[in-house]
Tab-separated table of C-alpha atoms in Angstrom:
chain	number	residue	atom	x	y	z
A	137	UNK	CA	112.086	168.151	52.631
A	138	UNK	CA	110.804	165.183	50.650
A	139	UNK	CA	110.559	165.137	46.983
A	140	UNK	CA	107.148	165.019	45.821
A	141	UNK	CA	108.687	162.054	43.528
A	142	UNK	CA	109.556	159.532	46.353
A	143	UNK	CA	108.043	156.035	45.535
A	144	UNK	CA	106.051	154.550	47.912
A	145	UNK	CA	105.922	150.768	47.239
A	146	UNK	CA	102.577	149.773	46.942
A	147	UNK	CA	100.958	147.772	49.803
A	148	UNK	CA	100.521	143.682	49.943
A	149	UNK	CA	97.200	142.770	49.137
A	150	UNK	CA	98.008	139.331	48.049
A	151	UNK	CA	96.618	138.059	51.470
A	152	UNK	CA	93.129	139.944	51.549
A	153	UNK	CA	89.768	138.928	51.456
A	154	UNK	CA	86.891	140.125	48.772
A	155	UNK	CA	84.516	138.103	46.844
A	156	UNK	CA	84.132	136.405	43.818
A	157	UNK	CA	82.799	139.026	40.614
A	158	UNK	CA	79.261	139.331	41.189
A	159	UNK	CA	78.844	138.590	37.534
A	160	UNK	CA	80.273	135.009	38.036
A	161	UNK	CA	77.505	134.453	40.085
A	162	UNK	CA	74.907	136.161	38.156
A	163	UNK	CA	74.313	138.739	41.426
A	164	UNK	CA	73.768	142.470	41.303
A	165	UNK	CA	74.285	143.158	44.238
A	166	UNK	CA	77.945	142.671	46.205
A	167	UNK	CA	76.362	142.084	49.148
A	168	UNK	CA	74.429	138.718	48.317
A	169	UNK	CA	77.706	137.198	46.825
A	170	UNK	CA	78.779	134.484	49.407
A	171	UNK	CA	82.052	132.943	47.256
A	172	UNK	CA	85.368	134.501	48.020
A	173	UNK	CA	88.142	132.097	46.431
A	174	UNK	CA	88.489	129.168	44.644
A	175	UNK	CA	91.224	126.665	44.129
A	176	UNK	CA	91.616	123.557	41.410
A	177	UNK	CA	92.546	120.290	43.701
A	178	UNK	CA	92.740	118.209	40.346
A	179	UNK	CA	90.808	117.553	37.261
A	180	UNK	CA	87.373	118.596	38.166
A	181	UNK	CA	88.283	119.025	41.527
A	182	UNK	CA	87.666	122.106	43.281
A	183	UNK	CA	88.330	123.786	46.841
A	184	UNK	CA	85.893	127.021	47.134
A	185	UNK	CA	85.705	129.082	49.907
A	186	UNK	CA	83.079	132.092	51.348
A	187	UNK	CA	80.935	133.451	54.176
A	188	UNK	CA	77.707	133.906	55.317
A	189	UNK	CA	76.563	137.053	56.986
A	190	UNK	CA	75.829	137.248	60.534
A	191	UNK	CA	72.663	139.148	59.860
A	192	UNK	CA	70.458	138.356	56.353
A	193	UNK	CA	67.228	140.264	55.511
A	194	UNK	CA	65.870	136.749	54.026
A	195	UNK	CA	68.179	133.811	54.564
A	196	UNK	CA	67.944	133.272	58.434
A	197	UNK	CA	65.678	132.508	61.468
A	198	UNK	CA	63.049	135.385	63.059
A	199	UNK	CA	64.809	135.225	66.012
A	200	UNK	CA	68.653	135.762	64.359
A	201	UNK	CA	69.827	132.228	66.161
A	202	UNK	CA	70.228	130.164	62.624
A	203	UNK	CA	70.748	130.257	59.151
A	204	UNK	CA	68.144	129.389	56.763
A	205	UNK	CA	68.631	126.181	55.183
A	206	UNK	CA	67.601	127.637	52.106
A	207	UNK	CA	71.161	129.458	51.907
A	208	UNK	CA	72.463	126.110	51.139
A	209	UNK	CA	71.093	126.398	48.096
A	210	UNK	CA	71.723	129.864	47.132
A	211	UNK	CA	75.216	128.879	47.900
A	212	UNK	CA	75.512	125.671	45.744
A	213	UNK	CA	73.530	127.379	42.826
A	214	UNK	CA	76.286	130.337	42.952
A	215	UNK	CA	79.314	127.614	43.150
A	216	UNK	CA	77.310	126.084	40.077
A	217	UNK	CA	77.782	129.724	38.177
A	218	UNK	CA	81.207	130.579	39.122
A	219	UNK	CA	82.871	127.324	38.434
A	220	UNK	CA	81.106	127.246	34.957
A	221	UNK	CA	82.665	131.181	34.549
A	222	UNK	CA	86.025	130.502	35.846
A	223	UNK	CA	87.019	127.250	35.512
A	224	UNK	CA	85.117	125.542	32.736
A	225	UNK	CA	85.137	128.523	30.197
A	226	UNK	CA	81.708	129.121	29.862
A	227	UNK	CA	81.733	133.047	28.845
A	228	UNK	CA	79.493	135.774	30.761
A	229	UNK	CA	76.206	136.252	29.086
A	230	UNK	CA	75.724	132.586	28.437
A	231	UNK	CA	71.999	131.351	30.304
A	232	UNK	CA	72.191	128.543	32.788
A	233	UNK	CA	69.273	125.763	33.313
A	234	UNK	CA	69.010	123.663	36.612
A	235	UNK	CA	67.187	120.275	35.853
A	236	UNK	CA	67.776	119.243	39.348
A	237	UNK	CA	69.025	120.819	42.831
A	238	UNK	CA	69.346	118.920	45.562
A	239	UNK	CA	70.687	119.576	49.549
A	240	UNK	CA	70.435	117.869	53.131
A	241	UNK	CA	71.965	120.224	55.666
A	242	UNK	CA	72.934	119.044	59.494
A	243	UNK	CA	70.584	121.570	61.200
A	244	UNK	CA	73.136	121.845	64.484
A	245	UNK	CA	75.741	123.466	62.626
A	246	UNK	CA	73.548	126.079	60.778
A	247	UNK	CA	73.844	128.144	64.296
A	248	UNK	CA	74.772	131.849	63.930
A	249	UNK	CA	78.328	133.146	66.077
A	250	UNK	CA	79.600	135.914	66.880
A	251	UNK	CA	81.207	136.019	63.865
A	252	UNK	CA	80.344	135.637	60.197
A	253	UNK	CA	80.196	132.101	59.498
A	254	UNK	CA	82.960	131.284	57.148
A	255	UNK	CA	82.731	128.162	54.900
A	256	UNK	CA	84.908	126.290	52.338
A	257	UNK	CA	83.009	124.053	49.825
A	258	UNK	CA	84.317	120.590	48.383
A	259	UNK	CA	82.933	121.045	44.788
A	260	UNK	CA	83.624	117.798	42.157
A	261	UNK	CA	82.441	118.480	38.552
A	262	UNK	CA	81.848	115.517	36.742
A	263	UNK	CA	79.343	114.150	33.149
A	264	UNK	CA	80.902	117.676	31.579
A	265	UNK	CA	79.945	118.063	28.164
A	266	UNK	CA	81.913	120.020	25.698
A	267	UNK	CA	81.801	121.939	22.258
A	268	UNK	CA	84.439	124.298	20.996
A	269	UNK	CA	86.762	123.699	24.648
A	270	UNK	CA	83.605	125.182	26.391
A	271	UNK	CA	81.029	123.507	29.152
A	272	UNK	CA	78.002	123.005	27.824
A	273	UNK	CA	76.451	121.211	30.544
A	274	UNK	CA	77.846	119.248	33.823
A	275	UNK	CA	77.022	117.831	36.855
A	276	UNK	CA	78.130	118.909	40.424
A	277	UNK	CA	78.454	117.532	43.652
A	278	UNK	CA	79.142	119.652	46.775
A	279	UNK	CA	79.790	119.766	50.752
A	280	UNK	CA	80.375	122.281	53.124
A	281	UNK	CA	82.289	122.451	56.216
A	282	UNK	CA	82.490	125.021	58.974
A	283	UNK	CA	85.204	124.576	61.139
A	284	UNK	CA	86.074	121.242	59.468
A	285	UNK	CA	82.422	119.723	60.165
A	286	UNK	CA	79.906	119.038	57.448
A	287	UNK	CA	76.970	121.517	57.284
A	288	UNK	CA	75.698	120.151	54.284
A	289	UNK	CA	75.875	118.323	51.236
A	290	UNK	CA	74.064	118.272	47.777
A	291	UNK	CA	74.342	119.159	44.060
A	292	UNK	CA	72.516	119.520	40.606
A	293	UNK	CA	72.809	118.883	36.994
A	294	UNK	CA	73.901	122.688	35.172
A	295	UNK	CA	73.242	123.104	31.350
A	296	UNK	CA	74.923	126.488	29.370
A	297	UNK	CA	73.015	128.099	26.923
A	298	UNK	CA	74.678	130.749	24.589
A	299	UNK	CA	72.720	134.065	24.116
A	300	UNK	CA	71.566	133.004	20.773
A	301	UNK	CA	70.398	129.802	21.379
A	302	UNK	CA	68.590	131.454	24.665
A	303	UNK	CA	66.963	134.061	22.216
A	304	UNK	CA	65.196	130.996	20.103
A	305	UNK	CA	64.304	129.095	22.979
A	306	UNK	CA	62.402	131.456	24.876
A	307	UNK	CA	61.469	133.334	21.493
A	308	UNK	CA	58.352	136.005	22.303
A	309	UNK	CA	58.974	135.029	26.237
A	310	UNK	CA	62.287	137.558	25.994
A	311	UNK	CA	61.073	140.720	26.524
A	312	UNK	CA	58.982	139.419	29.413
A	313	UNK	CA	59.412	140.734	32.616
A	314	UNK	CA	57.440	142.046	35.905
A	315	UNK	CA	57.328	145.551	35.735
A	316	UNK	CA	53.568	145.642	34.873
A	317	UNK	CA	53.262	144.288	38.545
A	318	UNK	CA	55.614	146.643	40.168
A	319	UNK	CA	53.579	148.844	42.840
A	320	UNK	CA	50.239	146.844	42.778
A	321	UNK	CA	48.564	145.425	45.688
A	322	UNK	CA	49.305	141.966	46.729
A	323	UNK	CA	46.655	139.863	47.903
A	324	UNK	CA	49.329	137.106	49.496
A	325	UNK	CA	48.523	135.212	52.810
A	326	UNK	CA	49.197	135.892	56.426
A	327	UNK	CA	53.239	135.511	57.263
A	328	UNK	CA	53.087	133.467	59.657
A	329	UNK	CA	50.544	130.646	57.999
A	330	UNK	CA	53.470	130.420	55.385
A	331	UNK	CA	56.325	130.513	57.953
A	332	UNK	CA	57.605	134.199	57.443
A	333	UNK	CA	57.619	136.846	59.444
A	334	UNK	CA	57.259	139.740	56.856
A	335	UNK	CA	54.442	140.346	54.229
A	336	UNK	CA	57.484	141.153	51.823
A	337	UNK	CA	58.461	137.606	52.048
A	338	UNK	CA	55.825	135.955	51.252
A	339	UNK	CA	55.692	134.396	47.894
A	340	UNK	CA	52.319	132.353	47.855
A	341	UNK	CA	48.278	133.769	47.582
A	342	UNK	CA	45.351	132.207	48.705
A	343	UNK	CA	43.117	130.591	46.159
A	344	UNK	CA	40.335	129.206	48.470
A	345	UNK	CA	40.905	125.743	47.854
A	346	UNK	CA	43.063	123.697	50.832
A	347	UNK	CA	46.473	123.404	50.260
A	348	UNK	CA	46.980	125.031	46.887
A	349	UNK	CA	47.857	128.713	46.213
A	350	UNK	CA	49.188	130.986	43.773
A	351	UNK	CA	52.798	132.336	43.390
A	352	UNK	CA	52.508	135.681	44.054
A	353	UNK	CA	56.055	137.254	45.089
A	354	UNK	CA	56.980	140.570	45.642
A	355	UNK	CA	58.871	141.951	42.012
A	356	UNK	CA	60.741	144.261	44.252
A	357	UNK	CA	62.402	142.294	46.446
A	358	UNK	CA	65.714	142.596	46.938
A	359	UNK	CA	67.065	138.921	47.488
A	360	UNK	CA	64.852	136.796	45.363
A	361	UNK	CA	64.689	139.367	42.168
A	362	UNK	CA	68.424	140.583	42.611
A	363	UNK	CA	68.375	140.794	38.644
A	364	UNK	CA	66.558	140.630	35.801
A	365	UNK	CA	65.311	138.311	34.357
A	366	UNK	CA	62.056	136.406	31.972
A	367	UNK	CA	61.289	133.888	34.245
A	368	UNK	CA	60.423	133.320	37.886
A	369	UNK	CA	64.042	132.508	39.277
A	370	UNK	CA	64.662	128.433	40.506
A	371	UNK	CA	65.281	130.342	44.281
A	372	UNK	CA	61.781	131.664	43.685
A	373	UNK	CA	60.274	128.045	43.291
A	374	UNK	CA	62.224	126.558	45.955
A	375	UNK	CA	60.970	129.698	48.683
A	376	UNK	CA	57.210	128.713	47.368
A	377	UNK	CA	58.111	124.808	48.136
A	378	UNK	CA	59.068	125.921	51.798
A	379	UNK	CA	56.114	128.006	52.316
A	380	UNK	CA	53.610	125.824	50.898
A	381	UNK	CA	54.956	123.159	52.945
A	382	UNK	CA	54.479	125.210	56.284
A	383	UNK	CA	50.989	126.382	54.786
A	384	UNK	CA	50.166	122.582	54.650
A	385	UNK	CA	51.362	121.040	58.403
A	386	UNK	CA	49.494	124.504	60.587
A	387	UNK	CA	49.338	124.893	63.021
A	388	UNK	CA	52.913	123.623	63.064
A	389	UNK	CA	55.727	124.420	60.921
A	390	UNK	CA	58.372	123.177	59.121
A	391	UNK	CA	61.912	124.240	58.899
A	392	UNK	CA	63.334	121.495	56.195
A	393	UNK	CA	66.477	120.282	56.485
A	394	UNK	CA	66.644	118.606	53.202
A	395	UNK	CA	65.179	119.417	49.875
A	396	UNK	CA	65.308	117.644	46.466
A	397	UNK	CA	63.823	119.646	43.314
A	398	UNK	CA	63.529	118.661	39.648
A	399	UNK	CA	62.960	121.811	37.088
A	400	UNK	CA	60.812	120.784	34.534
A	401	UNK	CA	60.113	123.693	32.583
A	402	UNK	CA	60.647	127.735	32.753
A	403	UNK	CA	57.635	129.226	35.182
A	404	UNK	CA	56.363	131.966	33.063
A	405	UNK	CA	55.936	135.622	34.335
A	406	UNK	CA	52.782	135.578	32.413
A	407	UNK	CA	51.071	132.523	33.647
A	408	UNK	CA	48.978	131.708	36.512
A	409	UNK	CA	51.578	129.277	38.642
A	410	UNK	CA	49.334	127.243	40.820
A	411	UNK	CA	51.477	125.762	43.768
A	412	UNK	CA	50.019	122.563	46.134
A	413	UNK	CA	51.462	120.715	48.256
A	414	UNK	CA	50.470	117.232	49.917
A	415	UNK	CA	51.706	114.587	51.992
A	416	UNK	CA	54.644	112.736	51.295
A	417	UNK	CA	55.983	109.229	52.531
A	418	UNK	CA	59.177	109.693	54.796
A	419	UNK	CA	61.849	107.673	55.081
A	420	UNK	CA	62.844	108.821	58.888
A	421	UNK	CA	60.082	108.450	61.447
A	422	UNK	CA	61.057	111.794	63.187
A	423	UNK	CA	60.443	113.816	59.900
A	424	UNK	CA	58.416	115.022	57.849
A	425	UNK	CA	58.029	114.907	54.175
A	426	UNK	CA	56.027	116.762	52.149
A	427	UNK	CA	55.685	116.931	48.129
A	428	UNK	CA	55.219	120.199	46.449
A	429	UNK	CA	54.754	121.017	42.849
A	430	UNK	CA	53.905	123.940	40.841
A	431	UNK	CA	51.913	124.058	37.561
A	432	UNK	CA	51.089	126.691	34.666
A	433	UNK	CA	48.638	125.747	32.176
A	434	UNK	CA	48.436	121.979	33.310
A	435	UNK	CA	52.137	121.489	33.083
A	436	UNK	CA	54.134	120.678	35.654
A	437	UNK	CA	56.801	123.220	36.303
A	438	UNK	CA	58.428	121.738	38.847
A	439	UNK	CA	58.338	119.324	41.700
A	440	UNK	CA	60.593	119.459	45.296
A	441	UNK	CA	60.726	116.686	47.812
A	442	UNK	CA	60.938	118.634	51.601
A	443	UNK	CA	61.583	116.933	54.656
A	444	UNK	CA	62.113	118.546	57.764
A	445	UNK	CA	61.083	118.579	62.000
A	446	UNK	CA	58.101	119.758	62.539
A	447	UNK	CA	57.691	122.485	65.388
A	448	UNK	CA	55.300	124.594	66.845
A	449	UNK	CA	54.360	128.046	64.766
């Protein structure tokens, strides 16, 4: 008979897979954290690696063939986070600011498998600034390969704010948050004038004037209000760029491959955020581009530069 003592070594798990913390990447939920590793290739240098899910209630095509180009961004914002938390010392709790995100994607290799899509991100941190051995700010420049081919490339500039400074900046803005709007009617427009396919996504409202509505997102939705927060999210903003661009070019749509934002300013829960979008100049003759900004109060909140094939709705 065995002794109830016998040691039983304790398995290998040096070799498996799980994801980053969620809390390096400022996610509640386990299940929208796409970072799994990371490795320093040399000063500033860094080798990151993760997956997209085969099936995503928000970041893919209707029809389940693609991911959404949008998860680019999602992905480069949450490389942004973790590197700050786990390689340049910036402590949880600590408020981050994007001035600028940035991403041009290679549409053929955004196709869905039979498998999860795994990825491994080239990430180079570089204009870091410093105070007490901690990042307070730095700029980042990414790719990602699949399979050793580039599915897209892009970056932003990152600023760290410690709690307390956070608490003077935003002041009475703190304590704001959506829950007054939680359970009331939406009045937002038609999914597919907006290219969605389900009320729940839809972010924008119609204000009767061409080409200009009002951000009006569901406070319950699971991927773009993951946590809490006092401010519309920068994902937020860059979901009402992509809708008001497909609002502007129907009966078409847009799907855009490429999309270059500058964050001006917080976009207050509060505040009446009027989004329009016009016309842009583009630099290839078989895309689009089309300019998008969003204002509260007369002040421009933020501005994103889309360009993208247009297709039938």
């Amino acid at each position: 008979m065995a002794s109830l003592h016998t040691h039983v070594p304790a398995p290998d798990i040096s070799g498996l897979t799980t994801t980053v913390p969620k809390e390096y990447v400022h996610r509640a939920s386990l299940a929208e954290v796409f970072l799994t590793r990371c490795t320093r290739q040399s000063e500033g240098h860094f080798l990151l690696f993760g997956q997209w899910p085969r099936a995503h209630t928000f970041f893919q095509a209707a029809d389940g063939s693609r991911h959404d180009p949008l998860l680019t961004a999602e992905t480069f914002r949450q490389a942004g986070l973790f590197l700050a938390h786990a390689e340049l010392d910036v402590p949880l709790g600590h408020h981050f600011v994007m001035s600028d995100l940035w991403f041009s994607t290679e549409p053929d290799q955004l196709h869905i498998g039979s498998t999860p899509t795994d990825i491994e991100l080239s990430a180079m941190c570089t204009d870091i600034t410093l105070r007490g051995g901690r990042a307070t700010g730095f700029r980042m420049e990414l790719s990602i390969r699949r399979s050793g081919t580039v599915v897209a490339v892009g970056g932003g500039r990152f600023t760290c704010i410690s709690s307390a400074v956070y608490r003077r900046l935003r002041g009475s803005r703190l304590g704001c948050d959506l829950s007054g709007r939680r359970g009331l009617p939406r009045l937002t427009m038609p999914p597919a004038t907006v290219g969605r396919d389900r009320p729940e996504d839809v972010v924008l409202s119609p204000t009767g004037q061409p080409n200009r509505w009002l951000l009006e997102p569901d406070p319950d939705h699971p991927v773009l209000f993951d946590h809490e927060g006092d401010h519309y999210p920068g994902m937020v903003l860059l979901e009402a760029a992509r809708q008001a661009a497909c609002g502007l070019v129907r009966p078409y749509t847009i799907t855009p491959s490429a999309i270059r934002t500058v964050f001006h300013r917080y976009a207050e829960f509060d505040e009446a955020c009027v989004i329009e979008a016009t016309p842009a100049e583009s630099q290839d003759p078989g895309l689009a581009a089309i300019e998008v900004t969003g204002h509260q109060e007369g002040r421009q909140i933020f501005a994103s530069l889309l360009t993208g094939p247009l297709h039938c709705a």
